[in-house]
XYZ file of C-alpha atoms in Angstrom:
362
model
C 57.950 -39.033 -115.508
C 56.444 -41.836 -117.910
C 53.748 -43.976 -116.921
C 54.420 -47.552 -116.134
C 54.368 -49.826 -119.468
C 52.335 -52.481 -116.780
C 49.411 -50.991 -115.281
C 45.818 -51.570 -114.998
C 42.649 -49.192 -114.220
C 42.681 -50.199 -110.928
C 45.942 -48.549 -111.029
C 44.603 -45.558 -112.658
C 41.818 -44.974 -110.507
C 43.716 -44.803 -107.754
C 45.980 -42.846 -108.494
C 43.313 -40.524 -109.454
C 42.057 -40.516 -105.287
C 45.672 -39.437 -104.742
C 45.941 -37.100 -107.114
C 41.918 -35.185 -105.815
C 43.525 -36.077 -102.166
C 47.081 -34.712 -102.717
C 44.841 -31.573 -104.521
C 42.433 -31.100 -101.092
C 45.367 -31.178 -98.685
C 47.554 -28.646 -100.653
C 43.519 -26.733 -100.386
C 43.623 -27.125 -96.673
C 47.108 -25.675 -95.442
C 46.708 -22.664 -98.273
C 43.213 -21.912 -96.286
C 45.231 -21.426 -93.415
C 47.753 -19.967 -94.416
C 45.653 -17.684 -95.622
C 44.648 -16.974 -91.581
C 47.865 -16.884 -90.170
C 50.907 -14.420 -90.699
C 54.563 -14.124 -90.309
C 56.462 -17.693 -90.022
C 53.448 -19.883 -89.602
C 52.322 -18.912 -92.767
C 54.598 -19.509 -94.908
C 55.155 -22.891 -93.198
C 51.458 -24.081 -94.210
C 52.470 -22.152 -97.597
C 56.025 -24.786 -97.680
C 53.395 -27.486 -96.964
C 50.812 -27.019 -99.727
C 53.509 -26.376 -102.518
C 54.547 -30.156 -101.372
C 51.605 -31.531 -101.804
C 51.745 -29.817 -105.594
C 54.821 -31.669 -106.275
C 52.983 -35.117 -104.834
C 49.959 -33.876 -107.132
C 52.230 -33.548 -109.883
C 53.665 -36.914 -110.176
C 50.238 -38.662 -109.653
C 48.705 -36.480 -112.647
C 52.341 -37.459 -114.685
C 51.762 -40.816 -113.857
C 48.361 -40.583 -115.488
C 49.559 -39.476 -118.885
C 50.493 -35.896 -118.326
C 46.631 -34.661 -118.516
C 43.600 -34.578 -116.234
C 41.250 -36.849 -116.771
C 38.404 -35.444 -117.658
C 36.395 -37.287 -114.446
C 38.082 -37.480 -111.092
C 36.479 -38.983 -108.067
C 35.385 -37.018 -104.845
C 38.244 -36.442 -102.296
C 37.736 -38.078 -99.352
C 35.111 -37.118 -96.625
C 37.351 -36.107 -94.381
C 39.134 -34.248 -96.661
C 36.549 -32.374 -97.743
C 35.527 -31.469 -94.033
C 38.956 -30.140 -93.157
C 39.031 -28.009 -96.748
C 35.567 -26.664 -95.215
C 36.568 -26.120 -92.084
C 39.958 -24.530 -92.595
C 38.047 -21.158 -93.811
C 35.932 -20.813 -91.364
C 37.642 -21.777 -88.354
C 40.452 -21.851 -86.160
C 43.548 -23.091 -87.832
C 44.282 -25.356 -84.172
C 41.165 -27.560 -84.895
C 41.738 -27.963 -88.150
C 46.039 -28.548 -87.446
C 44.810 -31.106 -84.825
C 42.755 -33.204 -87.449
C 45.417 -32.541 -90.322
C 48.229 -34.377 -87.793
C 46.192 -36.908 -87.514
C 45.419 -37.539 -91.376
C 49.121 -37.052 -91.804
C 50.329 -39.790 -89.869
C 48.288 -42.443 -91.691
C 49.635 -42.488 -95.511
C 48.807 -44.399 -97.619
C 51.563 -44.198 -99.568
C 53.863 -47.072 -97.334
C 52.458 -49.685 -99.228
C 51.940 -48.088 -102.809
C 54.685 -49.618 -104.958
C 54.422 -46.520 -107.212
C 55.024 -43.535 -104.954
C 58.183 -42.537 -104.832
C 60.426 -42.310 -102.091
C 60.606 -38.642 -101.439
C 57.129 -38.792 -101.161
C 57.244 -41.645 -98.629
C 60.157 -39.575 -96.681
C 57.855 -36.267 -97.779
C 54.516 -37.779 -95.999
C 56.719 -38.187 -92.185
C 58.015 -35.007 -92.344
C 54.455 -33.197 -92.962
C 53.592 -35.238 -90.195
C 56.075 -33.630 -88.069
C 55.704 -30.432 -89.502
C 52.028 -30.077 -88.779
C 52.657 -31.923 -85.219
C 55.107 -28.306 -84.398
C 52.655 -25.755 -85.454
C 48.860 -27.893 -83.569
C 51.768 -27.859 -80.544
C 51.562 -24.639 -80.852
C 48.313 -23.514 -81.063
C 47.810 -25.718 -78.564
C 50.441 -24.029 -75.806
C 48.277 -21.042 -76.903
C 45.065 -22.531 -76.067
C 46.217 -24.844 -73.228
C 44.969 -22.578 -70.478
C 41.976 -21.071 -71.690
C 40.777 -24.756 -73.113
C 41.482 -26.388 -70.065
C 39.671 -23.462 -67.777
C 36.585 -24.075 -70.207
C 36.317 -28.655 -69.927
C 36.897 -27.835 -66.614
C 34.296 -25.092 -65.747
C 31.328 -27.248 -68.694
C 32.168 -30.490 -67.062
C 32.164 -29.888 -63.435
C 28.898 -28.291 -63.903
C 27.532 -31.084 -66.358
C 28.511 -33.712 -63.471
C 27.501 -32.204 -60.145
C 24.512 -30.877 -61.094
C 23.280 -33.999 -63.004
C 24.775 -35.599 -59.867
C 22.365 -33.257 -57.379
C 19.128 -33.702 -59.684
C 19.356 -37.994 -59.899
C 19.986 -38.134 -56.302
C 17.464 -35.486 -55.057
C 15.328 -37.433 -57.762
C 15.697 -41.261 -56.647
C 14.059 -40.051 -52.926
C 10.727 -39.939 -54.847
C 9.979 -35.817 -54.577
C 7.929 -34.339 -56.320
C 9.149 -32.561 -59.788
C 8.904 -29.167 -58.780
C 11.716 -29.994 -55.584
C 14.199 -31.867 -57.941
C 13.968 -28.449 -60.309
C 14.269 -26.072 -57.906
C 17.268 -28.170 -56.335
C 18.620 -28.094 -59.917
C 18.560 -24.812 -60.304
C 20.264 -23.566 -56.797
C 22.828 -25.940 -57.115
C 23.484 -24.220 -60.828
C 23.757 -20.963 -59.116
C 25.724 -21.940 -55.574
C 28.318 -24.127 -57.995
C 28.169 -21.263 -60.847
C 28.971 -18.797 -57.996
C 30.934 -20.536 -56.232
C 33.707 -20.747 -58.864
C 32.934 -17.041 -59.625
C 34.067 -16.418 -56.693
C 37.083 -18.838 -55.776
C 38.386 -17.771 -60.057
C 37.849 -13.297 -58.523
C 39.330 -13.932 -54.931
C 42.196 -16.262 -56.565
C 43.401 -13.769 -59.744
C 42.921 -10.865 -57.164
C 45.876 -12.421 -54.805
C 47.524 -13.239 -57.550
C 47.708 -9.294 -58.736
C 48.465 -7.911 -55.371
C 50.813 -10.590 -54.568
C 52.897 -9.486 -58.157
C 52.287 -5.821 -56.522
C 54.278 -6.419 -54.035
C 56.818 -7.982 -55.243
C 57.139 -6.138 -58.484
C 60.713 -3.807 -58.682
C 60.169 -0.129 -57.471
C 62.118 2.629 -59.872
C 62.342 4.963 -56.349
C 65.907 3.991 -56.084
C 66.904 5.017 -59.120
C 65.780 8.366 -59.444
C 67.673 8.694 -56.148
C 70.623 7.701 -58.210
C 72.103 10.986 -58.713
C 72.984 11.496 -55.263
C 74.877 8.487 -54.910
C 78.720 8.088 -54.713
C 79.922 6.442 -57.832
C 82.162 4.267 -55.670
C 80.181 3.758 -52.653
C 76.840 3.520 -52.524
C 74.612 0.236 -52.197
C 72.468 0.051 -55.556
C 74.053 -2.197 -56.649
C 72.699 -4.739 -53.828
C 69.552 -3.715 -55.534
C 70.302 -5.438 -58.319
C 71.924 -8.158 -56.822
C 68.786 -8.188 -54.517
C 66.983 -8.879 -58.298
C 68.690 -12.066 -58.583
C 71.727 -10.116 -60.731
C 74.915 -11.502 -60.212
C 77.555 -9.136 -58.231
C 80.035 -8.178 -61.340
C 76.555 -7.547 -63.351
C 75.328 -5.765 -60.673
C 78.110 -3.310 -60.179
C 78.451 -2.291 -63.627
C 74.499 -1.437 -63.867
C 74.663 0.128 -60.572
C 77.887 2.449 -61.867
C 75.910 3.084 -65.525
C 72.579 4.260 -63.926
C 74.736 6.305 -61.069
C 76.863 8.305 -63.850
C 73.584 8.701 -66.255
C 71.675 10.404 -63.190
C 74.673 12.693 -62.336
C 74.765 13.438 -66.243
C 71.189 14.558 -65.795
C 70.065 11.298 -67.779
C 66.969 10.049 -66.843
C 66.244 6.485 -66.926
C 62.237 5.445 -67.867
C 63.175 1.922 -67.088
C 65.547 -0.382 -65.231
C 64.017 -3.825 -65.193
C 64.529 -6.468 -68.162
C 63.305 -5.465 -72.221
C 61.464 -7.607 -73.811
C 59.270 -9.613 -70.455
C 55.849 -9.205 -70.613
C 53.638 -7.376 -68.004
C 53.044 -10.230 -64.548
C 49.239 -8.250 -64.292
C 48.645 -8.892 -68.521
C 49.892 -12.398 -67.953
C 47.061 -13.200 -64.513
C 44.691 -11.308 -66.693
C 41.334 -9.458 -65.021
C 39.709 -10.609 -62.067
C 36.474 -9.619 -63.006
C 37.014 -11.564 -66.518
C 37.979 -14.517 -64.887
C 35.476 -14.679 -62.700
C 32.784 -14.024 -65.831
C 33.951 -16.765 -67.664
C 33.883 -19.395 -64.769
C 30.547 -18.429 -63.637
C 29.746 -18.578 -67.184
C 31.615 -22.051 -68.723
C 30.173 -23.828 -65.103
C 26.252 -22.593 -65.717
C 25.926 -23.552 -69.429
C 26.994 -27.070 -68.367
C 25.043 -26.574 -65.090
C 21.756 -26.091 -66.980
C 22.119 -29.031 -69.415
C 21.001 -31.804 -66.490
C 17.889 -29.222 -65.778
C 15.851 -28.592 -68.720
C 13.528 -31.360 -68.401
C 12.509 -30.014 -65.026
C 12.380 -26.825 -66.410
C 10.437 -27.851 -69.309
C 7.753 -29.988 -67.523
C 8.950 -33.664 -67.426
C 8.978 -35.275 -64.466
C 9.650 -39.143 -63.076
C 12.117 -41.575 -65.105
C 11.630 -39.740 -68.562
C 12.943 -36.560 -66.897
C 15.634 -38.669 -65.864
C 16.389 -40.171 -68.847
C 15.899 -37.005 -71.325
C 18.417 -35.673 -68.339
C 20.572 -38.591 -68.761
C 20.669 -38.336 -72.628
C 21.447 -34.942 -72.818
C 24.535 -34.375 -70.774
C 25.743 -38.116 -72.009
C 25.581 -36.092 -74.954
C 27.851 -32.808 -73.920
C 30.110 -35.355 -71.977
C 30.629 -37.241 -75.567
C 31.044 -33.913 -77.252
C 33.613 -32.557 -74.702
C 35.419 -35.578 -74.602
C 35.502 -35.863 -78.269
C 37.393 -32.141 -78.544
C 39.638 -32.712 -76.082
C 40.550 -35.704 -77.729
C 40.681 -33.785 -81.230
C 42.515 -30.911 -79.627
C 45.016 -33.210 -77.901
C 46.530 -35.179 -81.175
C 44.528 -38.595 -78.714
C 41.732 -41.165 -80.135
C 38.046 -38.894 -80.105
C 36.081 -41.181 -79.426
C 38.245 -43.127 -76.339
C 38.221 -39.555 -75.078
C 34.994 -39.323 -74.891
C 33.752 -42.299 -73.932
C 35.826 -41.764 -70.364
C 34.474 -38.685 -70.251
C 31.495 -40.311 -70.022
C 31.988 -42.835 -67.814
C 33.539 -40.889 -65.948
C 30.257 -38.414 -65.969
C 27.672 -41.011 -65.261
C 29.959 -43.090 -62.481
C 29.900 -40.017 -60.545
C 25.998 -39.628 -60.686
C 25.450 -43.151 -60.308
C 26.978 -43.001 -56.722
C 24.008 -40.284 -55.864
C 21.431 -41.833 -57.761
C 21.773 -44.690 -55.148
C 22.731 -43.486 -52.564
C 19.272 -41.138 -53.109
C 17.433 -44.724 -53.850
C 18.973 -45.635 -50.557
C 17.719 -42.745 -48.352
C 14.341 -42.595 -50.431
C 13.497 -45.614 -49.634
C 13.117 -47.013 -53.384
C 11.288 -44.715 -54.487
C 11.183 -42.719 -57.606
């Protein structure tokens, strides 16, 4: 491609900006690929290669040689590049998904139709990779956000409600610590019982090899082994065929190590450890619940302590809400404000109740 005959200095500056942005985006995908393996690594490397093609387009418009002085990439691109080499790919991919959704080439007359199409395809590819990461993260992330948010909101509501009654700061501090321990212990105990009960239920319903171990003594033509497989969900024909194979193998002296479906993961591993779940829930709740109590721990009292508690909890709610927005591919600010309104709304109700029952003194 040759440089267009009619172009301005502003055009060249814009091409240089596109050049550095494409280079920065390619670096993001290359750094992410270095942290992945298998199919995801190949996909990310292909995206990096596509960004190089776009980079070459702008370089050719600039005369085939890189200008002596190039502008810096935008703050978002530089931030993504920094994060790509240091943090988990899901956060970077979620941010890259938002960036790819706003292609500047739709209204750019010097971009080719193929480049515009590439950008739309890249958005869908990044969305797919981000969706994989979200699926892997969804359970643990949901538990982390739920536990920390529950601690933040419930303990803020508690200390504001108690503080609004006009009691001393010592009682407010004691109530906050008691609320932290009670809530964290309740969360941990509930998670322990839930996971332990689920594991016990799985143990009671998992398949046994007892029937197969005695298969050598069965009549090849008249036995109930096929009923075992039918009860496990196989069709009648499949059950009869499998029962015949098991009996013949047993009579031939061949020991079958496993009779369940191959390739299905252990249900106990999917459910996880009861103690791990309990400890995680305890720590997550406590990490959120300690924040509203910090002003009283450091000796603040009255309205000052309440205002500082609101500021600290507000910042925490905004951060967790923004993180949910980033990972869900939605607008972080909207999610952050929603989290803030819900949390402060719950706390406001208990504060008003505290004023009512406390006679209006703080």
